[in-house]
Coordinates of C-alpha atoms and ligand atoms in Angstrom, one line a residue:
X1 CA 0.0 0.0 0.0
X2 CA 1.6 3.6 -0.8
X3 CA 2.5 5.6 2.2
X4 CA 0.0 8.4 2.6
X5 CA 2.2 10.5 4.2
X6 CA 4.3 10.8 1.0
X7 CA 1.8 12.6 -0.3
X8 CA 2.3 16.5 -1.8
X9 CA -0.6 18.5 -0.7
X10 CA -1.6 19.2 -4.4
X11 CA -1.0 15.4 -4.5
X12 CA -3.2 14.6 -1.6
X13 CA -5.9 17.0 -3.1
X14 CA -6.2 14.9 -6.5
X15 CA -6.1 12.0 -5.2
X16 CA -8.9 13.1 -2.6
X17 CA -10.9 14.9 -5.4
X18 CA -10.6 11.6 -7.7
X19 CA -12.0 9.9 -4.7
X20 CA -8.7 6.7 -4.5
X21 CA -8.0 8.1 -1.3
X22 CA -10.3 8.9 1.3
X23 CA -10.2 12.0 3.5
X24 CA -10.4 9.3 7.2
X25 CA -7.7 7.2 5.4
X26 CA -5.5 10.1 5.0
X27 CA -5.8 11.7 8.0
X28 CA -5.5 8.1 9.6
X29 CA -2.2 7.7 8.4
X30 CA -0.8 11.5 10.1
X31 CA -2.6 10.9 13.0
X32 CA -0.4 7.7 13.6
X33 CA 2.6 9.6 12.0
X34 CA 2.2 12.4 14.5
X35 CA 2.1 10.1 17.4
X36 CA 4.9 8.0 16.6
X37 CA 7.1 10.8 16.5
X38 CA 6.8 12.5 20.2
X39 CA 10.5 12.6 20.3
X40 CA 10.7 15.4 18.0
X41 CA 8.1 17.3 20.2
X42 CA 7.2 18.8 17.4
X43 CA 3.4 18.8 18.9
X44 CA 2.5 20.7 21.4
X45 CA -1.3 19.2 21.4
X46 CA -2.7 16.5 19.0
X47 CA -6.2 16.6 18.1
X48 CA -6.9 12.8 17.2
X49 CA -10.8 12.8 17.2
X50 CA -11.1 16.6 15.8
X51 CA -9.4 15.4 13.2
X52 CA -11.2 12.6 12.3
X53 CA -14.7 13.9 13.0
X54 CA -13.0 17.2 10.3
X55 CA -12.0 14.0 7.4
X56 CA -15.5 12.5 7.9
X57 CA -17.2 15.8 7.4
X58 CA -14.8 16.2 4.2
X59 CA -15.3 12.6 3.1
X60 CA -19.4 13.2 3.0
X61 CA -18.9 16.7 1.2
X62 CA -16.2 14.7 -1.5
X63 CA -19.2 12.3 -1.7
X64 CA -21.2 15.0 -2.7
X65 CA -19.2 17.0 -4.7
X66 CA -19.4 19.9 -2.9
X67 CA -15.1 19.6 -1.8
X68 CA -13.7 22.9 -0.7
X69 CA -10.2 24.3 -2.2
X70 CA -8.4 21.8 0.9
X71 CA -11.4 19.6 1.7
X72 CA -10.0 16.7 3.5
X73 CA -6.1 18.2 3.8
X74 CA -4.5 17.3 7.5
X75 CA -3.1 20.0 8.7
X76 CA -0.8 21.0 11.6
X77 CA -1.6 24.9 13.3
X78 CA 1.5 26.8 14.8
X79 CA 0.4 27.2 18.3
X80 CA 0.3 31.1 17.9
X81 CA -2.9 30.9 16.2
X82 CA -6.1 30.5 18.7
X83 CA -8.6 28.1 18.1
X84 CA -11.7 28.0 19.4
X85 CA -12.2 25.3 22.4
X86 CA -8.8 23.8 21.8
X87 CA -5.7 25.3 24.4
X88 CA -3.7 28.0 23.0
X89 CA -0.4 28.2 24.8
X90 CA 2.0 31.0 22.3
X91 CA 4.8 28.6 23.4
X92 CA 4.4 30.1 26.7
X93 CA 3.8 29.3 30.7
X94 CA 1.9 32.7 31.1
X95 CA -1.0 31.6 29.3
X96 CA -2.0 28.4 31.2
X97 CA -4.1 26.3 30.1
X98 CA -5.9 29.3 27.9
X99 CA -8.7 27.8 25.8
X100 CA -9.7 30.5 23.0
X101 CA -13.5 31.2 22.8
X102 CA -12.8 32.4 18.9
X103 CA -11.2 31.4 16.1
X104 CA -8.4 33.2 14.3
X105 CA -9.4 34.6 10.9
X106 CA -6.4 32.9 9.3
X107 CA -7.4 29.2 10.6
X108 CA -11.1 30.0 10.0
X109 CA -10.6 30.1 6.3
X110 CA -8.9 27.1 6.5
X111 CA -11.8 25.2 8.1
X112 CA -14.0 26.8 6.2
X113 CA -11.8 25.4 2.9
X114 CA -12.5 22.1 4.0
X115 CA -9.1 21.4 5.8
X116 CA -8.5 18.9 9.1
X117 CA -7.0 19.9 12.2
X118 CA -4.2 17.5 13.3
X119 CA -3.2 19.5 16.7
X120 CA -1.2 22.3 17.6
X121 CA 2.4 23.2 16.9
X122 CA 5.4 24.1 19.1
X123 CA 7.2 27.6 18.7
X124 CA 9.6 29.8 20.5
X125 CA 7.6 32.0 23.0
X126 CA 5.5 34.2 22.1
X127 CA 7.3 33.2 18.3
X128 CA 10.7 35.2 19.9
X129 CA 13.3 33.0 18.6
X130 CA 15.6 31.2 16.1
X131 CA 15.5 27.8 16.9
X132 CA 12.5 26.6 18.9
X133 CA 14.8 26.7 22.2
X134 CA 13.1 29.6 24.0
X135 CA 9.7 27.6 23.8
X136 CA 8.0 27.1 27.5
X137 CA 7.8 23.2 26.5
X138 CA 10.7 22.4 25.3
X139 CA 12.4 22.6 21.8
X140 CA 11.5 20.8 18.8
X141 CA 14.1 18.4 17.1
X142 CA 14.7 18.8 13.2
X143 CA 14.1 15.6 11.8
X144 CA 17.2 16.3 10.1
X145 CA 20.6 14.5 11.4
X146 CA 24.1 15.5 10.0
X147 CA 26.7 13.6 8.3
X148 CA 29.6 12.9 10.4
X149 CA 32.6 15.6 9.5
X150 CA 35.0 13.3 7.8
X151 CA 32.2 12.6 5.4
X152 CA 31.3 14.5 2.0
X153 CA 27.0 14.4 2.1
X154 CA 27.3 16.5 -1.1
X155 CA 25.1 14.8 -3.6
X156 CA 26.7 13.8 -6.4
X157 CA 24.1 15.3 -9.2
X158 CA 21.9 18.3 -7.5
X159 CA 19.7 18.6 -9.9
X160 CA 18.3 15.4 -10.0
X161 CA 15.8 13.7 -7.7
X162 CA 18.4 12.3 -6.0
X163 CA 19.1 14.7 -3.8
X164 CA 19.4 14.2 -1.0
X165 CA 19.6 10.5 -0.8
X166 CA 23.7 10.0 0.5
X167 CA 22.9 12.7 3.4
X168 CA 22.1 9.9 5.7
X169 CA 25.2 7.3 4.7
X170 CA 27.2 8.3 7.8
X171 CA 25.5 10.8 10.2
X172 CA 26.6 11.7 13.7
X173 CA 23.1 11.8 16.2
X174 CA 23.6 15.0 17.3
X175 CA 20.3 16.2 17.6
X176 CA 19.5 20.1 15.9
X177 CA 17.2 22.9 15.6
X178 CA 14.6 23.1 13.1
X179 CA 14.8 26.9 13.3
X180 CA 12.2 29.3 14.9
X181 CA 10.0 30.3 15.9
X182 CA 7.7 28.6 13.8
X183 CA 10.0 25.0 14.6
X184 CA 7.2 23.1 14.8
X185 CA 5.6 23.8 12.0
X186 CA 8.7 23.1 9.6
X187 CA 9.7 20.0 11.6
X188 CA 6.4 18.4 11.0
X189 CA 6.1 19.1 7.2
X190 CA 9.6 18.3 6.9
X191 CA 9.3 14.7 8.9
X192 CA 5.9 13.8 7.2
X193 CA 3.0 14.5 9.9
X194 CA 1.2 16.6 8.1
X195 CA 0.7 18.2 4.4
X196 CA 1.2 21.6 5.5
X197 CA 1.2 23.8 8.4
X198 CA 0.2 27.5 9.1
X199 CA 3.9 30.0 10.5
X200 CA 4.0 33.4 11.2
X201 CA 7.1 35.2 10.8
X202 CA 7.9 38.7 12.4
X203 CA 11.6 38.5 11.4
X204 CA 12.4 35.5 9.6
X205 CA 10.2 32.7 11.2
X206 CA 8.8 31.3 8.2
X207 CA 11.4 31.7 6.0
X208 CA 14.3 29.9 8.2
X209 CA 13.1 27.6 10.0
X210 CA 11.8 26.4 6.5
X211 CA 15.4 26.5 4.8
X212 CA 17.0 24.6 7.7
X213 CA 14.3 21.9 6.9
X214 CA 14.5 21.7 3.5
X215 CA 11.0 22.6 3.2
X216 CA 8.8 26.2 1.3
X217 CA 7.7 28.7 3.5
X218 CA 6.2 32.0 2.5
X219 CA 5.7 35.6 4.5
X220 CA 2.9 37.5 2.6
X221 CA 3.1 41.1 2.0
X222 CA 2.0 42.4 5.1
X223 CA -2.0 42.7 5.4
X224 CA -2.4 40.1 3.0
X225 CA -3.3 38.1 5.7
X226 CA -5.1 38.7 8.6
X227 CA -3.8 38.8 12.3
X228 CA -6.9 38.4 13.9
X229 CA -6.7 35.5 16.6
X230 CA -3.1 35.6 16.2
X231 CA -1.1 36.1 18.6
X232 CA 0.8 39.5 19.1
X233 CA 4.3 39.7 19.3
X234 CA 5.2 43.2 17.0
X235 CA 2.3 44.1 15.3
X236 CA 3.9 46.5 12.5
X237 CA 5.9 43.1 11.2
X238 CA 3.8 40.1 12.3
X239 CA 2.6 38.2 9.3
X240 CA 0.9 34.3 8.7
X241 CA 1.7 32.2 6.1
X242 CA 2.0 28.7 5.3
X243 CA 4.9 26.1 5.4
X244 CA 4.7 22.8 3.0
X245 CA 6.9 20.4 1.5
X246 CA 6.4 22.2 -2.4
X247 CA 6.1 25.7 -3.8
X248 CA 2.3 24.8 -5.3
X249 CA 1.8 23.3 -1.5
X250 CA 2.2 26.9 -0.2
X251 CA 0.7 28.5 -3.2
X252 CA -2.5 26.7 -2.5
X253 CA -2.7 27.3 1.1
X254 CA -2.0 30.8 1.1
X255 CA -4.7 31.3 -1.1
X256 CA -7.3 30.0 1.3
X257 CA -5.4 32.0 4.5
X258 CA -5.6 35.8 2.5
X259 CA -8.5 37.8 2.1
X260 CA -9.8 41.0 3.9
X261 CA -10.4 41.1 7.2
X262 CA -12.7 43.9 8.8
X263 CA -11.2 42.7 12.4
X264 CA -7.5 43.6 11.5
X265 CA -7.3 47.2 10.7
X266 CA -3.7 46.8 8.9
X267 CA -5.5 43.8 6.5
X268 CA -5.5 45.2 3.3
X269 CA -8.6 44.8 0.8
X270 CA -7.5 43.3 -2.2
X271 CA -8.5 40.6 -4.3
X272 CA -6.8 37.4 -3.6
X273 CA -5.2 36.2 -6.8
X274 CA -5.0 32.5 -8.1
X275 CA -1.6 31.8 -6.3
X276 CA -1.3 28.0 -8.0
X277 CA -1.9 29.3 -11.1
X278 CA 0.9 31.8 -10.9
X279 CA 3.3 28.2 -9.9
X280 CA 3.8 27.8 -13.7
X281 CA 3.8 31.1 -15.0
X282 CA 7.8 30.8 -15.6
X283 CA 10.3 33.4 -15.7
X284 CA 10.6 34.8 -18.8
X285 CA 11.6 38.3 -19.2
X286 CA 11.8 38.9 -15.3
X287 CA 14.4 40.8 -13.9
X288 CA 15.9 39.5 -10.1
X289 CA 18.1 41.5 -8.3
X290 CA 20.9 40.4 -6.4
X291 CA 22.2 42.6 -3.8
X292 CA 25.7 42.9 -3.3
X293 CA 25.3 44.0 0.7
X294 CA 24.0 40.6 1.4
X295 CA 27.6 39.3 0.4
X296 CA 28.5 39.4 4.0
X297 CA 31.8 38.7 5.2
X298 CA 31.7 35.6 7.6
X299 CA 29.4 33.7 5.0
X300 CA 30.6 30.2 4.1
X301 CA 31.9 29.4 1.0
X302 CA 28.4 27.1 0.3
X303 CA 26.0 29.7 0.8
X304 CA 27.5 31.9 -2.0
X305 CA 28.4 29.3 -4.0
X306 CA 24.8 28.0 -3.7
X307 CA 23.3 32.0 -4.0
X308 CA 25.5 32.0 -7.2
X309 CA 23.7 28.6 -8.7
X310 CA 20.5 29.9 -7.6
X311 CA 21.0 33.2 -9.9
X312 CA 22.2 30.8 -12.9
X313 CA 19.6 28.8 -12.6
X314 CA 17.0 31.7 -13.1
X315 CA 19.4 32.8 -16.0
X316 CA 18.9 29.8 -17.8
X317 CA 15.3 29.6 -17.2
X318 CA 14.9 33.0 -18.9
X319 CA 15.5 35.7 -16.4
X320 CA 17.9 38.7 -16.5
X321 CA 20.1 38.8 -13.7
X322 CA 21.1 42.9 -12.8
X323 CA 23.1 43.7 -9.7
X324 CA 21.5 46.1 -7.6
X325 CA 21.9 47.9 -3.9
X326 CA 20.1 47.8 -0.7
X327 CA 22.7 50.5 0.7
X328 CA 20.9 50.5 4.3
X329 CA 20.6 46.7 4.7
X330 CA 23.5 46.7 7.4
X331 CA 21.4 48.7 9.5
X332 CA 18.1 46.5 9.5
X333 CA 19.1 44.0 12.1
X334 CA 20.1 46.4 15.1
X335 CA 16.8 48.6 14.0
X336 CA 14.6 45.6 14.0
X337 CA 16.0 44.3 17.2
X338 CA 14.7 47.5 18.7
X339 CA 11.6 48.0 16.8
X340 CA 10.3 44.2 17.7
X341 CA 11.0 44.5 21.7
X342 CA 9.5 47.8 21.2
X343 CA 6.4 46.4 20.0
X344 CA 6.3 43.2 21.9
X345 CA 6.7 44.9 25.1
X346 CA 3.7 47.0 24.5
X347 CA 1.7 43.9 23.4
X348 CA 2.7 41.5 26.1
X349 CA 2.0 44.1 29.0
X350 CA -2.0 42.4 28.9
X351 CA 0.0 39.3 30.0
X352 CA -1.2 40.4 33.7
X353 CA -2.6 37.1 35.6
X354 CA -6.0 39.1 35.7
X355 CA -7.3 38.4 32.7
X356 CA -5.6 35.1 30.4
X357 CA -3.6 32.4 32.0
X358 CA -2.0 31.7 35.3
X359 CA -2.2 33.8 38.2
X360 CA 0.2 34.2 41.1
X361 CA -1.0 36.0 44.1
X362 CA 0.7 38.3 45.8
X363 CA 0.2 41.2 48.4
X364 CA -1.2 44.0 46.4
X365 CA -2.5 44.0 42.4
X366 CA 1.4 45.4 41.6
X367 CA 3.3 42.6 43.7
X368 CA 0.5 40.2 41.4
X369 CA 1.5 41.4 38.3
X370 CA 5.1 41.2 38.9
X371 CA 4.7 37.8 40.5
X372 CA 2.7 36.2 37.8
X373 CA 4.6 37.9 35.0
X374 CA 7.9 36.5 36.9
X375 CA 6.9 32.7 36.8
X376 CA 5.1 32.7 33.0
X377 CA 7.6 34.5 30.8
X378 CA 11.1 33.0 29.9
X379 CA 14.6 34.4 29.7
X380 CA 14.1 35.8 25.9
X381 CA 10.8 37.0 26.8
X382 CA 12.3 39.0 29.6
X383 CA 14.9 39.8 27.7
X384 CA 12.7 41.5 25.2
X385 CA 10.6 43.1 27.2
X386 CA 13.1 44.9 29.4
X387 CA 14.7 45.9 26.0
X388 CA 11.5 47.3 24.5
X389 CA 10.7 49.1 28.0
X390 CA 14.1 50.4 27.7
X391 CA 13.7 51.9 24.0
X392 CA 10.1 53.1 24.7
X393 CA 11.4 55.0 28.0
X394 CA 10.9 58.9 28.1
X395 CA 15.1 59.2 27.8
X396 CA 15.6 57.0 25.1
X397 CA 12.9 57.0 22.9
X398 CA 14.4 59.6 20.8
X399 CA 17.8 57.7 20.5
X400 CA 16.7 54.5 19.8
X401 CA 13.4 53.4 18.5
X402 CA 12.8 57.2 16.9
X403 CA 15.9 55.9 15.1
X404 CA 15.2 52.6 14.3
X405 CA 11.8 53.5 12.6
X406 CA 13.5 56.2 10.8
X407 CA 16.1 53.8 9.4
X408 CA 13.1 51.3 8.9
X409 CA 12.0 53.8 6.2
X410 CA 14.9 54.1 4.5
X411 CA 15.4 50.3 4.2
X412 CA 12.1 50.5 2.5
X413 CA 13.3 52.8 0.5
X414 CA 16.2 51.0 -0.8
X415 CA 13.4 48.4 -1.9
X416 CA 11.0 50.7 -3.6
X417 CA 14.2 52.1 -5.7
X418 CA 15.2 49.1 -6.9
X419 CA 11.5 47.6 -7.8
X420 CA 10.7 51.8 -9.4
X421 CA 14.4 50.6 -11.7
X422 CA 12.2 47.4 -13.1
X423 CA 13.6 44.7 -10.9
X424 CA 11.1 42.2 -10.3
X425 CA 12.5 39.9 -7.9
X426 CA 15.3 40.1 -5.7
X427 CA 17.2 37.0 -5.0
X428 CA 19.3 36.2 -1.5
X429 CA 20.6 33.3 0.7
X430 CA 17.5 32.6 3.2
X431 CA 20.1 31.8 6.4
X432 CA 24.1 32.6 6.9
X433 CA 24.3 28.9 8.0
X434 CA 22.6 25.6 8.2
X435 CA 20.9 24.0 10.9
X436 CA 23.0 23.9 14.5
X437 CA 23.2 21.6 17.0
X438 CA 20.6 22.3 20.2
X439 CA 22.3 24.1 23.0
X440 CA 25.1 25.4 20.0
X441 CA 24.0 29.2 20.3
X442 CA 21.4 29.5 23.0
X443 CA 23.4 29.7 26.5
X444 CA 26.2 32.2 25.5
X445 CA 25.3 35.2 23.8
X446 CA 21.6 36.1 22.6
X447 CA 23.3 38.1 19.5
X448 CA 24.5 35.3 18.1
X449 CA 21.2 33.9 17.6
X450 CA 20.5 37.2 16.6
X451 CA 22.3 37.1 13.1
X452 CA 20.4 34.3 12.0
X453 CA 17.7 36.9 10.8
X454 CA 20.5 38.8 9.0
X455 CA 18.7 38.1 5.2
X456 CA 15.3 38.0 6.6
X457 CA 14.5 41.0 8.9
X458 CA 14.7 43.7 6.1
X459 CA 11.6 42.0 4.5
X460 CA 9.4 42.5 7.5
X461 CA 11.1 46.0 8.0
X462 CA 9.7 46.7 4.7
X463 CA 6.3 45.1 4.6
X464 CA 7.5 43.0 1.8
X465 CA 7.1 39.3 0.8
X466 CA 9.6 36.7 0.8
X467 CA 9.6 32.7 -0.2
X468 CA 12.7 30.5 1.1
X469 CA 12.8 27.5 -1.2
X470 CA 15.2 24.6 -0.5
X471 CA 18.5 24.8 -3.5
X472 CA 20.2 22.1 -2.3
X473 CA 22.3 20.4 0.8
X474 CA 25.3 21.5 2.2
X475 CA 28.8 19.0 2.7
X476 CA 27.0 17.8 6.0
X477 CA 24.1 16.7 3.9
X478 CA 22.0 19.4 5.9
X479 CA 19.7 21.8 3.7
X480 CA 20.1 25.3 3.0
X481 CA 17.4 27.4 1.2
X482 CA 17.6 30.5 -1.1
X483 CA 15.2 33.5 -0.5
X484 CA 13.1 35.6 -2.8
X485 CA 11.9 38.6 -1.8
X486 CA 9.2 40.5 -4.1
X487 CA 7.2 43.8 -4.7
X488 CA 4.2 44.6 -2.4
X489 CA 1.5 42.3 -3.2
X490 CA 3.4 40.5 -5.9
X491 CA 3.6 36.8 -4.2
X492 CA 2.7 35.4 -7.5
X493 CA 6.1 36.2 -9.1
X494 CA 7.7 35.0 -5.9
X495 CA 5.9 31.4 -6.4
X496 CA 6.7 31.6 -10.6
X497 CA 10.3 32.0 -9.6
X498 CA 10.7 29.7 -6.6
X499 CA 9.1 26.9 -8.8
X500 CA 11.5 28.2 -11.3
X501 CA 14.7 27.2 -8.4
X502 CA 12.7 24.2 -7.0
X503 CA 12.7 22.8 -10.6
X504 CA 16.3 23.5 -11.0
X505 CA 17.1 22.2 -7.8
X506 CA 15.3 19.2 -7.6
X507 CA 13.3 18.1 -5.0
X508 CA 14.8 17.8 -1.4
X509 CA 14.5 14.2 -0.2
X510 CA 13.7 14.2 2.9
X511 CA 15.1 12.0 5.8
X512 CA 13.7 8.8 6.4
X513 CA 11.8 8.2 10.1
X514 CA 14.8 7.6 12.4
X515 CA 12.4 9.1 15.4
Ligands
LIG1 N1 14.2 35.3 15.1 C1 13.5 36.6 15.1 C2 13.3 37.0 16.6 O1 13.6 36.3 17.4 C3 12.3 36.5 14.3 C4 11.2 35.8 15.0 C5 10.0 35.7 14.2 O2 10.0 36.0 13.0 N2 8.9 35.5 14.9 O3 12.7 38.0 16.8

């Protein structure tokens, strides 16, 4: 019998649609997936019998012909996203055993598509993070493993479907990250225990965790989707979007989690356009940038070598490839890393013990708040929060986050030029390394984790959207993506050219079940 979980979502759809599969088969076979693979704790909570009541709702509607865009689709939800009567934890203590009364807009067009709820996926708190190691319940482990040193994992033809299929001859069990914060979400596309799962990225979240796992993942323009129900960690940058294991996978689910939202006052109301179709649209004619400040110094050899491939590859698919500059992209980390506390400090001040979540007495409503806020947030949490006070604080404001969002404009600017110049696309490496060990970069010092978002922060600072699609592996057989960044509202030219790369590439075989 074929393996269910092998399935692409588009795949999965057909198969559903043509009626050889059934939606309770299907979500049978991730159900039993997801629970044979608690070591990666890549679930926070599984949702066996909402599941399978959702495929036997979407097997009588396929019976009837009346399937929705993902009518019978298992999906996993990034536990940022509330869901009504199922606990809603944001990765975090604070919020107890918080059971949302509502829905968010996001996942409520998913249902409403038809798709099945497989449970609820682990993050970094509140999504602050790189690596899933700052989450309340532990952190996620990639389903990935790495060669052993003395080992060459290259694969000998990229460009076939072979790729990938040596990584695994001689690995050491060192266990790593899947990224952050959405780790959950790209360890259980990646390892098969589910056909997609809803991110959210505020500074890279979609886009690296999803090249460290060799999977897609896609950050919308900003008010493409709507943060309703989501949430809150810095409002200005937050964004939803999907992670899958192809570019038509996240094509088709951001089309059912777009749309207008009168409950999100920065959604934007536009018409949502027929993302799959734009998959095949090619690359003809289309003009990607490459940006020479994103050849940092400190990148290895791979990475460029890789970002170089990338840019021939869309070359020989048809594009023209121009050299342009982002002269103000050395500035968009420090500014972000004082925009985001800024943001999330204001946000997270509701975290109280009065209203959500635990509650720790103390003497007075003051000595509550500080007890309760003591025992539910973590060290990163803290961190930021003291940060974003600091920034925010009658003294500084002026030097730092008046600053930071004045340099957030520029960066902006540095985009618009370059798309006003006829540049379509802009193409970049999605991470300055691949996937680290747990423990590697967490205890010393937080900047360090930090310069992961070095290629990814400027497209939140900028409202823009960005795909990360897996190019190839590195000498430790470990995945590294390539990042496309695009004009506002333009996400179909980033799908066109990402399928362009994914083709070129070949398809990233993933590792088998070692868990
Ligand atoms: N790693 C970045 C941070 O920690 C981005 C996180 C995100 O996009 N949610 O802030």
């Amino acid at each position: 019998m074929t393996d269910l979980t092998t399935f692409t979502l588009a795949e999965a759809r057909d198969a559903l649609r043509a009626r050889t599969i059934s939606a309770t088969e299907l979500t049978q076979a991730h159900v039993e997936a997801v629970a044979k693979a608690r070591a990666l704790n890549a679930f926070l909570l599984e949702t066996p019998e909402r599941a399978l009541a959702d495929a036997a709702r979407s097997d009588d509607r396929l019976a009837r012909g009346e399937a929705g865009p993902l009518e019978g689709i298992p999906l996993g939800i990034k536990d940022l996203f509330c869901t009504a009567g199922v606990r809603t934890t944001a990765g975090s203590r604070i919020l107890g055993e918080f059971t949302p009364p509502y829905e968010s807009t996001v996942t409520a067009q998913l249902w409403r598509d038809g798709a099945v709820m497989l449970g609820k996926l682990n993050n970094d708190e509140f999504a602050m993070g790189s690596s899933n190691e700052t989450s309340a319940f532990g952190p996620v482990v990639s389903p990935w493993r790495r060669a052993h040193p003395s080992v060459d994992a290259r694969p000998p033809h990229a460009g076939s479907d072979e790729v990938g299929r040596v990584a695994f001859a001689a690995y050491d069990d060192t266990k790593l990250v899947p990224g952050g914060s959405s780790g959950g979400s790209a360890a259980a596309v990646a390892a098969r225990l589910c056909l997609g799962a809803t991110a959210t990225d505020t500074g890279g979240s979609i886009r690296q965790p999803a090249a460290f796992t060799g999977t897609v993942g896609i950050k919308p323009t900003y008010g493409r989707c709507s943060r309703w129900g989501t949430v809150a960690f810095a409002s200005s940058l937050d964004q939803a979007g999907p992670i899958a294991r192809t570019v038509r996978d996240c094509a088709i689910l951001l089309g059912s989690m777009s749309g207008f939202d009168p409950k999100d006052s920065t959604s934007v109301d536009r018409a949502v356009p027929d993302f799959e179709a734009a998959v095949s649209r090619g690359v003809k004619g289309l003009r990607i940038g490459i940006p020479k400040e994103y050849r940092l110094p400190g990148t290895p050899d791979e990475i460029a070598a890789l970002w170089d491939q990338g840019a021939a590859w869309l070359r020989e698919a048809g594009a023209e490839i121009v050299e342009v500059s982002l002269p103000h992209t050395r500035y968009a980390l420090p500014a972000y890393y004082i925009v985001a506390p800024a943001e999330a400090s204001s946000n997270l001040a509701r975290y109280d013990g009065v209203r959500y979540g635990i509650r720790v007495p103390g003497r007075d409503v003051a000595s509550q708040y500080e007890a309760t806020r003591a025992e539910g947030f973590g060290r990163e949490v803290k961190r930021r929060i003291m940060i974003g006070t600091y920034v925010l604080s009658a003294g500084y404001y002026d030097a730092y986050y008046v600053r930071a969002q004045r340099i957030r404009t520029l960066i902006k600017r540095d985009f618009e030029e370059a798309y006003a110049a006829g540049i379509d696309a802009i193409l970049t490496p999605a991470t300055p390394s691949s996937a680290f060990a747990i423990g590697e970069k967490a205890s010393a010092d937080p900047v360090e984790m930090y310069l992961n978002d070095v290629f990814t922060v400027t497209v939140n600072m900028a409202g823009l959207p960005g795909i990360a699609v897996p190019a190839g592996l590195d000498s430790r057989g470990l995945p590294l993506g390539l990042q496309l960044i695009g004009r506002p509202f333009d996400e179909e030219t980033l799908f066109a050219a990402g399928a362009a790369i994914e083709a070129a590439a070949g398809r990233t075989v993933l590792p088998d079940a070692w868990w």
